[in-house]
Amino acid sequence: MYPNMPELSDSELLAIASRAAKRTPVAPKDLLILTELQLKLYRDVHAAVGQMVRPPVPAEAPPASSEKVRSALDEVLAEEEEMAVFRQMYDHLANAALGDPRVADQLLALSTGQHGPGGSFLKRMLRFAAADAYPNTVQQLVVDFLKTADEQTLRAAMAQLAGMEWVLDPNDRHQRMIIDPPNVVVDDADAQTRRFRELGLRPEAAGTGRSLARSDSTAWETPDQHRIRIWRRRYVEAHRLSLEWAGAKTEAYRRERERLAPYGHPEGLEAAVVTQLRQEADRAASARLFQIGDSLGQMALRRVQRRAEKQTTPFDPAHLPASRGMMFLDTPLHLPNGRRIVGYLWAPWSPREEEGWFLLRPDRLLEPVETLDEGPWTWVTALTCDESLLTLPFSPYETLLGRPGEILESETRLRDPDNPERYRSGSGRQGNQELMFRHVRALWELLTQHKRSTVRVLANQVHQLKPSKRDAERRRGISDSGRVENWWVDPDAGERFREQEPREPRQGGTGRTLTVRYWRDEHERQQCPNSHKHAALETGKPGSCPHYEITIPEHPVGPVDAPWSDRLRRARLRPSATPRHATNA
């Protein structure tokens, strides 16, 4: 009947049936059609191929050559529902194998005869169906095949798998009865909800509603210490309890929109979602809280722009203001794609091998995350208030990873030379990731600069939480002290830096004495932490002496009683210079 169907004698069938009877049955997995459209597309392919492989059609006629089959496949490809159709085909085969031991062994026998384009994919699908493999394993196989296969191979594989499905169970005895009634929208939301509840999600206790902020406004509100604590608490609640959030994450997993996720979790999709959500909740619950003033945010952005054409210094976790932290920006960072980044959440992270973590590379291929030997990485979640999974005030947008010693090349290599505000084709997401990581690194290094240098450019204020309220936060699952640190650029930083400069001219100067004053722009300098060892380290291996990037604030240069330079008239007219130095002008 079908060219790939082996001819087996009664004695052979009896032998393989007796072997299959010794296997322990496995409960079927939930791989169901999700929408009425997907149900219709699957039924059309199933019916068209069934007519093609029904006798007396010659065995040498490939199913994909039929006009009805081609039409059904065209519709599937036009609607981009290849994943749903493959998924339901697998579900039918797996149920047939569970219901009839002979079908399971026929699937294994069929798998040995698959060759040519798409043969490896069909072989694995058949063997997975015979073994009733985990749904996320099958889904990952289909995703990889859809990425790499051309359209002709995809059509042939889909038609051939549908033909095997019809031949093994022509009467649809093992098809799920829930999709048999016509005009029924099949939805596995209830099954998914039950599974999430089994894994510990309790929506009755969450009380977060459809919005973390309980507001429908789309404007970013300037944070304060009270809002920051409330936002953090609701963020933790949503990740620990919200079924709506878990459902959104599940959909993001299915469409591979998560850059870093446990796609290979052995317990299935729902367990993978709960694993990531709980880890994110633990990061937020133990994070120190920071509020970044507009002046500091602008200084960090200027630092990123000045360093755009240079590679970064090696990432050092010692530059973090806290091992676990959560910061909010008074003024959001606007990405070239229109997103607004309103904060960052970070914590050390060491992947567990049994959780099946995968990293989505820029070429859209999944790469397994291996265990770490050089120490934990720094997991950074960028927070956005645009097109969020839930509504305002913010939602996680992108996962960034800080590896100890990692260096980013110049950011301009990703820019379009004809339009510097845009990225080259194909590098948009990677460019945005690097821009966000450069920005958060600039904020970290500015917040901790006073620990590595005498040049202090920032001022801060700490808002403590009352002991009674701190105890209330702990009852809600917040393990941090609840204090909020507000940071901004000290307006007197330039004057203070000028006063700290040595009065006597340094050796190796030009020998000329300034007779005028002017304002020197904000800039960075390299500071060596091992000045007494610098020469020896550089002699042994050039570049082995690590240097810090220290931001020097805008400051006046020249004698205090000297007139302002006419050559730098624009500097005299700056708002920062006019109020304090109008008499010297």
Coordinates of C-alpha atoms in Angstrom, one line a residue:
M1 CA 0.0 0.0 0.0
Y2 CA 2.7 2.4 0.9
P3 CA 6.3 2.3 -0.5
N4 CA 8.0 2.6 2.9
M5 CA 5.8 0.0 4.6
P6 CA 7.8 -3.2 5.2
E7 CA 6.2 -6.6 4.4
L8 CA 6.2 -8.7 7.5
S9 CA 5.1 -12.3 7.9
D10 CA 2.7 -13.5 10.6
S11 CA 5.5 -15.2 12.5
E12 CA 7.6 -11.9 12.5
L13 CA 4.6 -9.9 13.7
L14 CA 4.0 -12.4 16.5
A15 CA 7.6 -12.2 17.7
I16 CA 7.7 -8.4 17.8
A17 CA 4.3 -8.3 19.5
S18 CA 5.5 -10.6 22.3
R19 CA 8.5 -8.4 22.8
A20 CA 6.4 -5.2 22.9
A21 CA 4.0 -6.8 25.4
K22 CA 6.8 -6.7 28.0
R23 CA 7.1 -2.9 27.9
T24 CA 5.6 -0.8 30.6
P25 CA 2.9 1.5 29.2
V26 CA 3.6 5.2 29.4
A27 CA 0.8 7.8 29.8
P28 CA 0.2 9.8 26.7
K29 CA 1.5 13.4 26.5
D30 CA -0.6 16.5 25.8
L31 CA 0.2 17.5 22.2
L32 CA -3.1 18.8 21.0
I33 CA -4.3 21.1 18.2
L34 CA -4.7 24.6 19.8
T35 CA -7.1 26.4 17.3
E36 CA -9.8 25.6 14.9
L37 CA -7.6 26.7 12.0
Q38 CA -4.8 24.3 13.0
L39 CA -7.4 21.5 13.3
K40 CA -8.7 22.3 9.7
L41 CA -5.2 22.3 8.2
Y42 CA -4.3 19.0 9.8
R43 CA -7.5 17.4 8.7
D44 CA -7.0 18.6 5.1
V45 CA -3.5 17.1 4.9
H46 CA -4.7 13.9 6.6
A47 CA -7.6 13.4 4.2
A48 CA -5.6 14.3 1.0
V49 CA -2.8 12.0 1.8
G50 CA -5.2 9.3 2.8
Q51 CA -6.8 9.3 -0.6
M52 CA -3.4 9.2 -2.2
V53 CA -2.1 6.1 -0.4
R54 CA -5.5 4.2 -0.5
P55 CA -5.3 1.3 -3.0
P56 CA -5.1 0.8 -5.9
V57 CA -2.7 3.8 -6.2
P58 CA 0.6 2.6 -7.5
A59 CA 3.3 2.3 -4.8
E60 CA 5.8 4.3 -6.8
A61 CA 3.6 7.5 -6.9
P62 CA 4.9 9.8 -4.1
P63 CA 2.2 11.4 -2.0
A64 CA 3.6 14.9 -2.5
S65 CA 2.9 14.8 -6.2
S66 CA -0.9 14.7 -5.8
E67 CA -2.6 18.0 -6.6
K68 CA -4.9 17.8 -3.5
V69 CA -1.9 17.1 -1.3
R70 CA 0.0 20.0 -2.8
S71 CA -3.0 22.3 -2.2
A72 CA -3.3 21.2 1.4
L73 CA 0.5 21.7 2.0
D74 CA 0.3 25.1 0.3
E75 CA -2.3 26.2 2.8
V76 CA -0.3 24.9 5.8
L77 CA 2.8 26.8 4.6
A78 CA 0.8 30.0 3.9
E79 CA -0.6 30.0 7.4
E80 CA 2.8 29.1 8.9
E81 CA 1.4 26.3 10.9
E82 CA 3.9 23.6 10.1
M83 CA 4.7 23.1 13.7
A84 CA 1.1 22.4 14.7
V85 CA 0.6 19.9 11.9
F86 CA 3.8 18.0 12.6
R87 CA 2.9 18.0 16.3
Q88 CA -0.5 16.5 15.8
M89 CA 0.9 13.8 13.4
Y90 CA 3.3 12.8 16.1
D91 CA 0.6 12.7 18.7
H92 CA -1.5 10.4 16.5
L93 CA 1.5 8.0 15.9
A94 CA 2.4 8.0 19.6
N95 CA -1.2 7.2 20.7
A96 CA -1.3 4.4 18.1
A97 CA 1.9 3.0 19.4
L98 CA 0.5 3.0 23.0
G99 CA -2.8 1.5 21.9
D100 CA -1.4 -1.3 19.7
P101 CA 2.0 -2.9 20.4
R102 CA 2.3 -4.0 16.8
V103 CA 2.2 -0.3 15.7
A104 CA 5.2 0.5 17.9
D105 CA 7.3 -2.1 16.4
Q106 CA 6.2 -1.2 12.9
L107 CA 7.3 2.4 13.6
L108 CA 10.7 1.1 14.6
A109 CA 10.9 -1.0 11.4
L110 CA 9.9 1.9 9.3
S111 CA 12.5 4.1 10.9
T112 CA 15.3 2.0 9.4
G113 CA 14.2 2.6 5.9
Q114 CA 14.3 6.4 5.9
H115 CA 17.0 7.9 3.6
G116 CA 17.6 11.0 1.5
P117 CA 16.5 14.6 2.3
G118 CA 14.4 14.6 5.5
G119 CA 15.2 11.0 6.2
S120 CA 16.9 11.7 9.5
F121 CA 14.0 13.8 10.7
L122 CA 11.4 11.1 9.8
K123 CA 13.6 8.4 11.4
R124 CA 13.7 10.3 14.7
M125 CA 10.0 11.2 14.6
L126 CA 9.1 7.5 14.2
R127 CA 11.4 6.4 17.0
F128 CA 10.2 9.1 19.3
A129 CA 6.6 8.1 18.6
A130 CA 7.4 4.4 19.4
A131 CA 9.1 5.4 22.7
D132 CA 6.5 8.1 23.5
A133 CA 9.3 10.7 24.0
Y134 CA 8.8 13.9 26.0
P135 CA 6.8 16.6 24.1
N136 CA 9.5 19.2 24.4
T137 CA 12.0 16.8 22.9
V138 CA 9.8 16.3 19.9
Q139 CA 9.0 20.0 19.6
Q140 CA 12.7 20.8 19.6
L141 CA 13.3 18.3 16.8
V142 CA 10.6 19.9 14.7
V143 CA 11.9 23.4 15.4
D144 CA 15.4 22.4 14.2
F145 CA 14.0 20.7 11.1
L146 CA 11.9 23.7 10.2
K147 CA 15.0 26.0 10.5
T148 CA 17.3 23.9 8.3
A149 CA 15.0 22.2 5.7
D150 CA 14.2 23.8 2.4
E151 CA 10.6 24.0 1.3
Q152 CA 10.7 21.0 -1.0
T153 CA 12.2 18.8 1.7
L154 CA 9.6 20.1 4.2
R155 CA 6.7 19.3 1.8
A156 CA 8.0 15.8 1.2
A157 CA 8.6 15.0 4.8
M158 CA 5.1 16.3 5.8
A159 CA 3.4 14.3 3.1
Q160 CA 5.4 11.1 3.8
L161 CA 4.7 11.3 7.6
A162 CA 1.0 11.9 6.9
G163 CA 1.0 8.8 4.7
M164 CA 2.6 6.6 7.3
E165 CA 0.1 7.9 9.9
W166 CA -2.9 7.0 7.6
V167 CA -1.5 3.5 6.8
L168 CA -0.7 2.6 10.4
D169 CA -4.2 3.7 11.6
P170 CA -6.5 4.1 8.5
N171 CA -9.7 4.2 10.6
D172 CA -8.4 6.8 13.1
R173 CA -9.0 4.5 16.0
H174 CA -6.1 6.0 18.0
Q175 CA -6.9 9.6 17.1
R176 CA -7.8 11.8 20.1
M177 CA -11.6 11.9 20.3
I178 CA -11.6 15.5 21.6
I179 CA -10.8 16.8 18.1
D180 CA -13.4 14.6 16.2
P181 CA -16.5 16.8 16.7
P182 CA -16.7 19.4 13.9
N183 CA -16.5 23.2 14.6
V184 CA -14.9 22.7 18.0
V185 CA -12.0 24.9 19.1
V186 CA -9.6 22.6 20.9
D187 CA -7.7 24.3 23.7
D188 CA -5.3 22.8 26.2
A189 CA -5.4 25.8 28.5
D190 CA -7.2 23.8 31.2
A191 CA -4.7 21.0 31.1
Q192 CA -1.8 23.5 31.2
T193 CA -3.4 25.3 34.1
R194 CA -3.7 22.0 36.0
R195 CA -0.1 21.3 35.3
F196 CA 1.0 24.7 36.5
R197 CA -1.0 24.2 39.7
E198 CA 0.6 20.8 40.3
L199 CA 4.0 22.6 40.0
G200 CA 3.1 25.1 42.7
L201 CA 1.5 28.1 41.0
R202 CA -1.5 29.3 43.0
P203 CA -3.3 32.1 41.2
E204 CA -5.8 32.5 44.0
A205 CA -3.1 33.9 46.2
A206 CA -1.5 36.2 43.7
G207 CA -4.0 39.0 43.4
T208 CA -1.9 40.8 40.8
G209 CA -4.7 41.0 38.2
R210 CA -3.8 41.6 34.6
S211 CA -1.4 44.4 35.4
L212 CA 1.6 44.6 37.7
A213 CA 0.9 48.3 38.2
R214 CA -2.8 47.9 38.3
S215 CA -2.9 50.8 35.8
D216 CA -3.7 51.1 32.1
S217 CA -1.4 54.1 31.5
T218 CA 1.4 53.7 29.0
A219 CA 3.6 56.6 30.3
W220 CA 6.6 55.8 32.4
E221 CA 6.3 57.2 35.8
T222 CA 9.4 58.6 37.5
P223 CA 10.1 56.1 40.3
D224 CA 10.6 56.9 44.0
Q225 CA 11.5 54.8 46.9
H226 CA 7.9 53.7 47.7
R227 CA 7.0 52.9 44.1
I228 CA 10.2 50.9 43.6
R229 CA 9.4 48.7 46.6
I230 CA 5.9 48.1 45.4
W231 CA 7.0 47.4 41.9
R232 CA 9.6 44.9 43.1
R233 CA 7.0 43.1 45.3
R234 CA 4.5 42.8 42.4
Y235 CA 7.3 41.6 40.1
V236 CA 8.1 38.8 42.6
E237 CA 4.4 37.9 43.1
A238 CA 3.8 37.7 39.3
H239 CA 6.8 35.4 38.8
R240 CA 5.9 33.1 41.7
L241 CA 2.1 33.0 41.3
S242 CA 0.7 34.5 38.1
L243 CA -0.8 31.9 35.7
E244 CA -1.1 34.7 33.1
W245 CA 2.6 35.4 33.3
A246 CA 3.3 31.6 33.0
G247 CA 1.1 31.3 30.0
A248 CA 2.8 34.2 28.3
K249 CA 6.2 32.6 29.0
T250 CA 5.0 29.3 27.6
E251 CA 4.0 31.0 24.3
A252 CA 7.4 32.7 24.2
Y253 CA 9.0 29.3 24.6
R254 CA 7.0 27.8 21.8
R255 CA 8.0 30.5 19.4
E256 CA 11.6 30.6 20.6
R257 CA 11.5 34.2 21.7
E258 CA 13.5 33.6 24.9
R259 CA 17.2 34.1 24.5
L260 CA 18.1 31.9 27.4
A261 CA 15.7 29.3 28.7
P262 CA 15.6 25.6 29.8
Y263 CA 14.3 24.4 26.5
G264 CA 15.6 21.0 27.2
H265 CA 14.0 20.5 30.6
P266 CA 13.3 16.8 31.1
E267 CA 9.9 17.3 32.8
G268 CA 8.3 19.2 30.0
L269 CA 7.4 22.7 28.9
E270 CA 5.5 23.7 32.0
A271 CA 8.2 22.6 34.4
A272 CA 10.7 24.6 32.3
V273 CA 8.6 27.7 32.6
V274 CA 8.1 27.4 36.4
T275 CA 11.9 26.8 36.8
Q276 CA 12.8 30.0 35.1
L277 CA 10.0 32.1 36.7
R278 CA 11.0 30.9 40.2
Q279 CA 14.7 31.7 39.6
E280 CA 13.7 35.2 38.4
A281 CA 11.5 35.7 41.4
D282 CA 14.4 34.7 43.8
R283 CA 16.7 37.1 42.0
A284 CA 14.3 40.0 42.5
A285 CA 13.4 39.1 46.1
S286 CA 17.0 39.2 47.2
A287 CA 18.1 42.3 45.1
R288 CA 19.4 45.6 46.5
L289 CA 17.3 48.4 45.1
F290 CA 18.8 51.4 43.2
Q291 CA 17.2 54.5 41.7
I292 CA 19.3 56.1 38.9
G293 CA 18.8 59.8 38.5
D294 CA 18.6 61.4 35.1
S295 CA 22.0 63.0 35.4
L296 CA 23.7 59.7 36.1
G297 CA 21.7 58.0 33.3
Q298 CA 22.9 60.7 30.9
M299 CA 26.5 60.4 32.1
A300 CA 26.4 56.6 31.5
L301 CA 25.0 57.1 28.0
R302 CA 27.7 59.6 27.1
R303 CA 30.3 57.1 28.3
V304 CA 28.8 54.4 26.1
Q305 CA 28.8 56.7 23.1
R306 CA 32.4 57.8 23.7
R307 CA 33.5 54.1 23.9
A308 CA 31.4 53.0 20.9
E309 CA 34.5 52.7 18.6
K310 CA 36.6 50.9 21.2
Q311 CA 36.4 47.4 22.7
T312 CA 35.3 47.2 26.3
T313 CA 37.6 46.3 29.2
P314 CA 37.3 42.7 30.5
F315 CA 34.1 42.3 32.5
D316 CA 34.9 42.1 36.2
P317 CA 32.1 41.0 38.6
A318 CA 34.0 43.0 41.3
H319 CA 32.7 46.2 39.6
L320 CA 29.1 45.4 40.5
P321 CA 27.6 47.7 43.2
A322 CA 26.0 44.5 44.7
S323 CA 26.1 40.9 43.8
R324 CA 22.3 41.0 43.5
G325 CA 20.6 44.2 42.5
M326 CA 17.6 45.8 40.8
M327 CA 17.8 49.4 39.4
F328 CA 15.3 51.7 37.9
L329 CA 16.0 54.7 35.6
D330 CA 14.3 58.1 36.1
T331 CA 14.7 58.5 32.3
P332 CA 14.4 55.4 30.1
L333 CA 17.1 54.3 27.7
H334 CA 15.6 54.4 24.1
L335 CA 16.9 51.6 21.9
P336 CA 17.1 52.0 18.1
N337 CA 14.1 49.6 17.7
G338 CA 11.8 51.8 19.7
R339 CA 12.0 50.0 23.0
R340 CA 12.4 51.8 26.3
I341 CA 14.6 50.2 28.9
V342 CA 13.5 51.4 32.4
G343 CA 15.8 49.2 34.6
Y344 CA 17.9 46.2 35.1
L345 CA 17.8 43.2 37.4
W346 CA 21.0 41.1 38.0
A347 CA 22.3 38.3 40.1
P348 CA 25.0 35.5 39.9
W349 CA 23.9 32.5 37.9
S350 CA 25.2 29.0 37.5
P351 CA 23.2 26.7 35.2
R352 CA 22.3 23.3 36.4
E353 CA 22.9 20.5 33.9
E354 CA 19.7 18.7 34.8
E355 CA 17.6 21.7 33.9
G356 CA 18.5 21.7 30.2
W357 CA 19.4 25.3 29.6
F358 CA 19.9 26.5 26.0
L359 CA 21.2 29.8 24.6
L360 CA 19.5 31.2 21.4
R361 CA 22.4 32.4 19.2
P362 CA 22.1 35.3 16.8
D363 CA 21.7 32.8 13.9
R364 CA 18.6 31.5 15.7
L365 CA 20.2 28.1 16.5
L366 CA 20.0 26.7 20.1
E367 CA 23.3 26.0 21.8
P368 CA 23.4 24.0 25.1
V369 CA 24.7 25.9 28.1
E370 CA 27.5 24.0 29.7
T371 CA 28.4 24.0 33.4
L372 CA 30.9 26.7 34.5
D373 CA 34.4 26.3 35.7
E374 CA 35.6 29.9 35.9
G375 CA 32.9 30.9 38.3
P376 CA 29.3 32.0 38.1
W377 CA 28.0 34.3 35.3
T378 CA 26.0 37.4 35.9
W379 CA 22.4 37.1 34.8
V380 CA 21.0 40.4 33.8
T381 CA 17.3 41.0 32.9
A382 CA 16.6 44.2 31.0
L383 CA 13.2 45.7 32.0
T384 CA 10.9 47.4 29.5
C385 CA 7.6 49.3 29.6
D386 CA 6.7 48.9 25.9
E387 CA 4.7 46.0 24.4
S388 CA 5.2 44.0 27.6
L389 CA 4.1 40.5 28.3
L390 CA 1.8 42.0 30.9
T391 CA 1.1 45.7 31.1
L392 CA 2.9 48.4 33.1
P393 CA 4.9 49.4 34.9
F394 CA 7.6 47.1 33.5
S395 CA 8.2 43.6 32.2
P396 CA 11.3 41.6 31.4
Y397 CA 12.5 42.2 27.9
E398 CA 15.9 40.6 27.2
T399 CA 18.3 38.3 29.0
L400 CA 21.9 39.4 29.1
L401 CA 24.9 37.4 30.3
G402 CA 28.1 38.8 31.8
R403 CA 30.9 36.3 31.7
P404 CA 34.0 37.1 33.8
G405 CA 36.8 38.4 31.5
E406 CA 34.5 38.9 28.5
I407 CA 35.4 41.7 26.1
L408 CA 32.9 43.2 23.6
E409 CA 34.3 44.5 20.3
S410 CA 33.6 48.0 19.0
E411 CA 29.9 48.6 18.9
T412 CA 30.1 50.5 15.6
R413 CA 30.8 47.3 13.7
L414 CA 27.1 46.5 13.9
R415 CA 26.0 49.9 12.7
D416 CA 24.8 50.7 9.2
P417 CA 27.4 53.1 7.8
D418 CA 24.7 55.0 5.9
N419 CA 22.4 55.3 8.9
P420 CA 24.3 55.2 12.2
E421 CA 21.1 55.1 14.2
R422 CA 20.3 51.7 12.8
Y423 CA 22.0 48.3 12.8
R424 CA 23.1 46.3 9.8
S425 CA 20.7 43.8 8.4
G426 CA 20.6 40.7 10.6
S427 CA 22.5 42.2 13.6
G428 CA 19.6 44.2 15.2
R429 CA 18.9 42.0 18.2
Q430 CA 22.6 41.4 18.8
G431 CA 23.3 45.1 18.6
N432 CA 20.6 45.9 21.0
Q433 CA 21.9 43.3 23.5
E434 CA 25.4 44.7 23.3
L435 CA 24.1 48.3 23.7
M436 CA 22.1 47.4 26.8
F437 CA 25.0 45.5 28.3
R438 CA 27.4 48.4 27.6
H439 CA 24.9 50.7 29.3
V440 CA 24.4 48.7 32.4
R441 CA 28.1 48.1 32.7
A442 CA 28.7 51.9 32.5
L443 CA 26.2 52.3 35.3
W444 CA 27.8 49.7 37.5
E445 CA 31.3 51.1 37.0
L446 CA 30.2 54.6 37.8
L447 CA 28.4 53.4 41.0
T448 CA 31.6 51.7 42.2
Q449 CA 34.2 54.2 40.8
H450 CA 34.9 55.7 44.3
K451 CA 36.1 52.2 45.4
R452 CA 38.8 52.1 42.8
S453 CA 39.8 55.8 42.5
T454 CA 39.8 59.0 44.5
V455 CA 37.8 60.6 41.7
R456 CA 34.3 60.7 43.0
V457 CA 31.6 62.0 40.6
L458 CA 28.4 60.8 42.3
A459 CA 26.3 61.6 45.3
N460 CA 23.7 59.3 46.9
Q461 CA 21.0 59.1 49.5
V462 CA 19.9 55.9 51.3
H463 CA 16.2 55.5 52.2
Q464 CA 15.9 52.9 55.0
L465 CA 12.7 50.9 55.6
K466 CA 11.1 50.8 59.0
P467 CA 11.6 47.6 61.0
S468 CA 7.9 46.9 61.1
K469 CA 7.6 47.3 57.3
R470 CA 10.7 45.2 56.7
D471 CA 9.1 42.4 58.6
A472 CA 6.0 42.7 56.5
E473 CA 8.1 42.5 53.4
R474 CA 9.8 39.3 54.7
R475 CA 6.4 37.7 55.2
R476 CA 5.7 38.4 51.5
G477 CA 8.9 36.6 50.5
I478 CA 11.3 39.6 50.1
S479 CA 14.6 38.6 51.7
D480 CA 16.3 42.0 51.0
S481 CA 16.5 44.7 53.6
G482 CA 14.2 46.9 51.5
R483 CA 16.4 50.0 51.5
V484 CA 16.6 52.1 48.3
E485 CA 19.7 53.9 47.2
N486 CA 19.2 57.1 45.1
W487 CA 22.2 58.1 43.0
W488 CA 22.9 61.2 40.9
V489 CA 25.9 63.2 39.6
D490 CA 27.3 65.6 42.1
P491 CA 27.2 69.1 40.5
D492 CA 30.3 70.0 42.5
A493 CA 32.3 67.0 41.2
G494 CA 34.3 69.1 38.7
E495 CA 35.3 71.7 41.3
R496 CA 36.3 69.0 43.8
F497 CA 38.4 67.2 41.2
R498 CA 40.1 70.5 40.3
E499 CA 41.0 71.1 44.0
Q500 CA 42.4 67.5 44.3
E501 CA 44.8 68.1 41.3
P502 CA 48.4 68.6 42.3
R503 CA 49.5 72.3 42.4
E504 CA 52.9 71.6 41.0
P505 CA 53.2 70.7 37.3
R506 CA 53.8 67.0 36.7
Q507 CA 57.1 65.7 35.2
G508 CA 57.0 65.1 31.5
G509 CA 54.7 68.1 30.8
T510 CA 55.1 70.6 28.0
G511 CA 56.7 73.1 30.4
R512 CA 54.3 75.9 29.4
T513 CA 52.2 77.6 32.0
L514 CA 48.5 78.4 31.4
T515 CA 47.5 82.0 31.6
V516 CA 43.8 81.5 30.9
R517 CA 41.0 79.3 32.2
Y518 CA 38.7 77.0 30.2
W519 CA 36.4 74.0 30.8
R520 CA 37.7 70.6 29.9
D521 CA 35.0 68.2 28.7
E522 CA 34.0 65.0 30.6
H523 CA 36.2 62.1 29.5
E524 CA 37.7 58.8 30.6
R525 CA 41.2 57.9 31.5
Q526 CA 42.9 54.5 32.1
Q527 CA 44.0 54.0 35.7
C528 CA 46.4 51.3 36.5
P529 CA 45.7 49.5 39.8
N530 CA 49.2 47.9 39.9
S531 CA 51.5 50.9 39.1
H532 CA 54.4 49.3 40.9
K533 CA 54.0 46.1 38.9
H534 CA 52.9 47.6 35.6
A535 CA 56.3 47.6 33.9
A536 CA 57.0 43.9 34.9
L537 CA 53.6 42.7 33.8
E538 CA 53.7 44.5 30.4
T539 CA 57.3 43.2 29.8
G540 CA 56.3 39.6 30.4
K541 CA 53.0 39.8 28.4
P542 CA 51.8 43.0 26.7
G543 CA 48.2 43.8 27.8
S544 CA 48.3 41.6 30.9
C545 CA 48.0 44.6 33.3
P546 CA 44.3 45.3 33.7
H547 CA 43.3 49.0 33.7
Y548 CA 40.2 50.7 35.0
E549 CA 38.2 53.2 33.0
I550 CA 37.7 56.2 35.3
T551 CA 35.3 59.0 34.3
I552 CA 36.7 62.4 34.9
P553 CA 33.9 65.1 35.3
E554 CA 33.9 68.4 33.4
H555 CA 36.2 70.7 35.3
P556 CA 38.0 74.1 34.9
V557 CA 41.6 74.1 33.9
G558 CA 44.0 77.0 34.5
P559 CA 44.8 79.4 37.3
V560 CA 41.9 80.5 39.5
D561 CA 42.6 84.3 39.0
A562 CA 43.2 84.0 35.2
P563 CA 40.6 85.3 32.7
W564 CA 38.5 82.8 30.7
S565 CA 39.8 81.9 27.3
D566 CA 38.3 83.7 24.3
R567 CA 39.2 80.8 22.1
L568 CA 36.8 78.6 24.1
R569 CA 34.0 81.1 24.2
R570 CA 31.4 78.4 24.0
A571 CA 32.7 76.9 27.2
R572 CA 32.1 80.2 29.0
L573 CA 28.5 80.2 27.9
R574 CA 27.7 76.7 29.2
P575 CA 24.9 76.7 31.7
S576 CA 27.1 74.8 34.2
A577 CA 29.8 77.6 34.0
T578 CA 27.7 80.8 33.8
P579 CA 26.1 80.9 37.3
R580 CA 29.3 80.3 39.2
H581 CA 31.9 82.0 37.1
A582 CA 30.0 85.0 35.6
T583 CA 32.2 87.4 37.5
N584 CA 35.4 85.9 35.9
A585 CA 33.9 86.3 32.5

